[in-house]
Structure formats: C-alpha cells, structure tokens
Amino acid sequence: MYPYNNYLYFYTNLYFSPIFICKYSIEESLNYGEKVLTNSFLIVEVKKIREKIINGQNLSTAFDNSIFPSKLGSFIKVGEKTGDINRIFSSLSDYYLKESDNRIDRFMAMIEPGFTLIMGAALFSLILLFVFPLLTSMGAIG
C-alpha cells in the first residue's frame, strides 16, 4: 500500500465523519460524501457501496467488499455495534493520516542519502569542469 492510498482513505473518512454526525440516513450520507469527494475512482466506489446498502447490506459488509482495506470494515462493524460510527470515522481519519505521515517520513529518510550523493557528485563535477582547468592554466603561466 502506497502513502497515496492512505491519504485517499484519510480524506474519505474525514468527509464521512461530519456527515454521519448530522444523523442523515446512511444512503443520504454516502450521497453527500460522493458530492464532496474529488477523486473519480473513490466516487465510483462510494456509489457501489451506496447501492449495496440500498440493496440491504450493512455498512461494514459494503465496505468489506470494496477497495477499502478490511481493517476499515472491521472498525465500521465495531461502530455499528456500539452505535458510534462518527467516532470510528474520526479515529480512522487520525489513524490513516498518521500512517501516511510515517510512510512518507520513512521514504524521505531512505532517499535523503541519495540526494546527498547526487549533490556531492554535482559539486565535484563543477570543480572538475571549472576550477581544475583554471588552476592548470594558471600553473602553465607561472
């Protein structure tokens, strides 16, 4: 799973969290969620989830059979049993944001030495191209 996916999940959960506070039906909440999302792939997936719910599936079951990770469906199932889905979506948003930040930090820590080597090689090349010929021509004069 790439950090980009975690950001998609984070924003999806972030959009759904306040919608579920308003006590709309799940179908209405997902309909409003579709309007807020900007990623066309996620919009299609949310439409599929909404159709599954209209056909009688639970929210957790609909999320289980989608692109979203199974962990999301498990958390939603807990929210359905406790009656506090909003808190679950809020917790999931926090989780995915932290997970994305951790993955990006690890990725940056891995590529930072490579950038240092590239900058060192570029600096060494500049020295060889400009300073070394200048010094050799000055040595030939003197």
JSON list of C-alpha atoms in Angstrom, two decimals, residues 3-87:
[
{"chain": "A", "resi": 3, "resn": "PRO", "atom": "CA", "xyz": [1.16, 6.57, 1.03]},
{"chain": "A", "resi": 4, "resn": "TYR", "atom": "CA", "xyz": [-1.17, 7.99, -1.62]},
{"chain": "A", "resi": 5, "resn": "ASN", "atom": "CA", "xyz": [-3.75, 5.29, -0.80]},
{"chain": "A", "resi": 6, "resn": "ASN", "atom": "CA", "xyz": [-3.62, 6.21, 2.87]},
{"chain": "A", "resi": 7, "resn": "TYR", "atom": "CA", "xyz": [-4.31, 9.84, 2.03]},
{"chain": "A", "resi": 8, "resn": "LEU", "atom": "CA", "xyz": [-7.31, 8.75, -0.06]},
{"chain": "A", "resi": 9, "resn": "TYR", "atom": "CA", "xyz": [-8.63, 6.73, 2.86]},
{"chain": "A", "resi": 10, "resn": "PHE", "atom": "CA", "xyz": [-7.91, 9.62, 5.24]},
{"chain": "A", "resi": 11, "resn": "TYR", "atom": "CA", "xyz": [-9.85, 12.13, 3.15]},
{"chain": "A", "resi": 12, "resn": "THR", "atom": "CA", "xyz": [-12.70, 9.70, 2.57]},
{"chain": "A", "resi": 13, "resn": "ASN", "atom": "CA", "xyz": [-13.06, 9.12, 6.31]},
{"chain": "A", "resi": 14, "resn": "LEU", "atom": "CA", "xyz": [-12.64, 12.81, 7.02]},
{"chain": "A", "resi": 15, "resn": "TYR", "atom": "CA", "xyz": [-15.52, 13.64, 4.67]},
{"chain": "A", "resi": 16, "resn": "PHE", "atom": "CA", "xyz": [-17.81, 10.96, 6.07]},
{"chain": "A", "resi": 17, "resn": "SER", "atom": "CA", "xyz": [-17.20, 11.81, 9.71]},
{"chain": "A", "resi": 18, "resn": "PRO", "atom": "CA", "xyz": [-19.15, 15.12, 9.87]},
{"chain": "A", "resi": 19, "resn": "ILE", "atom": "CA", "xyz": [-21.85, 13.78, 7.56]},
{"chain": "A", "resi": 20, "resn": "PHE", "atom": "CA", "xyz": [-22.66, 10.96, 9.97]},
{"chain": "A", "resi": 21, "resn": "ILE", "atom": "CA", "xyz": [-22.90, 13.48, 12.84]},
{"chain": "A", "resi": 22, "resn": "CYS", "atom": "CA", "xyz": [-25.90, 15.12, 11.15]},
{"chain": "A", "resi": 23, "resn": "LYS", "atom": "CA", "xyz": [-27.96, 11.96, 11.64]},
{"chain": "A", "resi": 24, "resn": "TYR", "atom": "CA", "xyz": [-28.75, 11.56, 7.95]},
{"chain": "A", "resi": 25, "resn": "SER", "atom": "CA", "xyz": [-29.52, 8.07, 6.77]},
{"chain": "A", "resi": 26, "resn": "ILE", "atom": "CA", "xyz": [-26.52, 6.11, 5.57]},
{"chain": "A", "resi": 27, "resn": "GLU", "atom": "CA", "xyz": [-27.71, 6.40, 1.96]},
{"chain": "A", "resi": 28, "resn": "GLU", "atom": "CA", "xyz": [-28.00, 10.19, 2.25]},
{"chain": "A", "resi": 29, "resn": "SER", "atom": "CA", "xyz": [-24.64, 10.42, 3.99]},
{"chain": "A", "resi": 30, "resn": "LEU", "atom": "CA", "xyz": [-22.94, 8.46, 1.22]},
{"chain": "A", "resi": 31, "resn": "ASN", "atom": "CA", "xyz": [-24.74, 10.57, -1.38]},
{"chain": "A", "resi": 32, "resn": "TYR", "atom": "CA", "xyz": [-23.36, 13.75, 0.22]},
{"chain": "A", "resi": 33, "resn": "GLY", "atom": "CA", "xyz": [-19.97, 12.08, 0.52]},
{"chain": "A", "resi": 34, "resn": "GLU", "atom": "CA", "xyz": [-19.95, 11.47, -3.24]},
{"chain": "A", "resi": 35, "resn": "LYS", "atom": "CA", "xyz": [-20.54, 15.17, -3.85]},
{"chain": "A", "resi": 36, "resn": "VAL", "atom": "CA", "xyz": [-17.65, 16.21, -1.60]},
{"chain": "A", "resi": 37, "resn": "LEU", "atom": "CA", "xyz": [-15.06, 13.77, -2.95]},
{"chain": "A", "resi": 38, "resn": "THR", "atom": "CA", "xyz": [-12.93, 14.90, -5.88]},
{"chain": "A", "resi": 39, "resn": "ASN", "atom": "CA", "xyz": [-11.30, 11.58, -6.80]},
{"chain": "A", "resi": 40, "resn": "SER", "atom": "CA", "xyz": [-13.42, 9.97, -9.52]},
{"chain": "A", "resi": 41, "resn": "PHE", "atom": "CA", "xyz": [-12.28, 6.45, -8.59]},
{"chain": "A", "resi": 42, "resn": "LEU", "atom": "CA", "xyz": [-13.43, 6.94, -4.99]},
{"chain": "A", "resi": 43, "resn": "ILE", "atom": "CA", "xyz": [-16.71, 8.44, -6.16]},
{"chain": "A", "resi": 44, "resn": "VAL", "atom": "CA", "xyz": [-17.43, 5.27, -8.17]},
{"chain": "A", "resi": 45, "resn": "GLU", "atom": "CA", "xyz": [-16.54, 3.10, -5.16]},
{"chain": "A", "resi": 46, "resn": "VAL", "atom": "CA", "xyz": [-18.77, 5.13, -2.84]},
{"chain": "A", "resi": 47, "resn": "LYS", "atom": "CA", "xyz": [-21.63, 4.77, -5.35]},
{"chain": "A", "resi": 48, "resn": "LYS", "atom": "CA", "xyz": [-21.12, 1.00, -5.32]},
{"chain": "A", "resi": 49, "resn": "ILE", "atom": "CA", "xyz": [-21.17, 1.00, -1.51]},
{"chain": "A", "resi": 50, "resn": "ARG", "atom": "CA", "xyz": [-24.37, 3.08, -1.51]},
{"chain": "A", "resi": 51, "resn": "GLU", "atom": "CA", "xyz": [-26.02, 0.66, -3.94]},
{"chain": "A", "resi": 52, "resn": "LYS", "atom": "CA", "xyz": [-25.05, -2.29, -1.73]},
{"chain": "A", "resi": 53, "resn": "ILE", "atom": "CA", "xyz": [-26.61, -0.56, 1.27]},
{"chain": "A", "resi": 54, "resn": "ILE", "atom": "CA", "xyz": [-29.79, 0.21, -0.68]},
{"chain": "A", "resi": 55, "resn": "ASN", "atom": "CA", "xyz": [-29.92, -3.50, -1.56]},
{"chain": "A", "resi": 56, "resn": "GLY", "atom": "CA", "xyz": [-29.88, -4.38, 2.14]},
{"chain": "A", "resi": 57, "resn": "GLN", "atom": "CA", "xyz": [-26.25, -4.90, 3.17]},
{"chain": "A", "resi": 58, "resn": "ASN", "atom": "CA", "xyz": [-24.77, -3.45, 6.35]},
{"chain": "A", "resi": 59, "resn": "LEU", "atom": "CA", "xyz": [-22.34, -0.56, 6.05]},
{"chain": "A", "resi": 60, "resn": "SER", "atom": "CA", "xyz": [-19.49, -2.73, 7.33]},
{"chain": "A", "resi": 61, "resn": "THR", "atom": "CA", "xyz": [-20.26, -5.50, 4.83]},
{"chain": "A", "resi": 62, "resn": "ALA", "atom": "CA", "xyz": [-20.44, -2.99, 1.98]},
{"chain": "A", "resi": 63, "resn": "PHE", "atom": "CA", "xyz": [-17.05, -1.57, 2.95]},
{"chain": "A", "resi": 64, "resn": "ASP", "atom": "CA", "xyz": [-15.59, -5.07, 3.34]},
{"chain": "A", "resi": 65, "resn": "ASN", "atom": "CA", "xyz": [-16.31, -5.89, -0.30]},
{"chain": "A", "resi": 66, "resn": "SER", "atom": "CA", "xyz": [-14.76, -2.70, -1.72]},
{"chain": "A", "resi": 67, "resn": "ILE", "atom": "CA", "xyz": [-11.33, -1.26, -2.44]},
{"chain": "A", "resi": 68, "resn": "PHE", "atom": "CA", "xyz": [-11.01, -0.15, 1.14]},
{"chain": "A", "resi": 69, "resn": "PRO", "atom": "CA", "xyz": [-8.86, -2.26, 3.46]},
{"chain": "A", "resi": 70, "resn": "SER", "atom": "CA", "xyz": [-10.57, -4.93, 5.55]},
{"chain": "A", "resi": 71, "resn": "LYS", "atom": "CA", "xyz": [-9.45, -3.05, 8.66]},
{"chain": "A", "resi": 72, "resn": "LEU", "atom": "CA", "xyz": [-11.87, -0.28, 7.71]},
{"chain": "A", "resi": 73, "resn": "GLY", "atom": "CA", "xyz": [-14.80, -2.71, 7.54]},
{"chain": "A", "resi": 74, "resn": "SER", "atom": "CA", "xyz": [-13.84, -4.16, 10.92]},
{"chain": "A", "resi": 75, "resn": "PHE", "atom": "CA", "xyz": [-13.77, -0.72, 12.53]},
{"chain": "A", "resi": 76, "resn": "ILE", "atom": "CA", "xyz": [-17.12, 0.17, 10.99]},
{"chain": "A", "resi": 77, "resn": "LYS", "atom": "CA", "xyz": [-18.57, -3.09, 12.29]},
{"chain": "A", "resi": 78, "resn": "VAL", "atom": "CA", "xyz": [-17.49, -2.05, 15.80]},
{"chain": "A", "resi": 79, "resn": "GLY", "atom": "CA", "xyz": [-19.08, 1.36, 15.23]},
{"chain": "A", "resi": 80, "resn": "GLU", "atom": "CA", "xyz": [-22.33, -0.27, 14.13]},
{"chain": "A", "resi": 81, "resn": "LYS", "atom": "CA", "xyz": [-22.42, -2.45, 17.23]},
{"chain": "A", "resi": 82, "resn": "THR", "atom": "CA", "xyz": [-21.63, 0.42, 19.61]},
{"chain": "A", "resi": 83, "resn": "GLY", "atom": "CA", "xyz": [-23.77, 2.96, 17.75]},
{"chain": "A", "resi": 84, "resn": "ASP", "atom": "CA", "xyz": [-20.92, 5.45, 17.42]},
{"chain": "A", "resi": 85, "resn": "ILE", "atom": "CA", "xyz": [-19.91, 5.39, 13.75]},
{"chain": "A", "resi": 86, "resn": "ASN", "atom": "CA", "xyz": [-18.89, 9.06, 13.80]},
{"chain": "A", "resi": 87, "resn": "ARG", "atom": "CA", "xyz": [-16.19, 8.42, 16.39]}
]
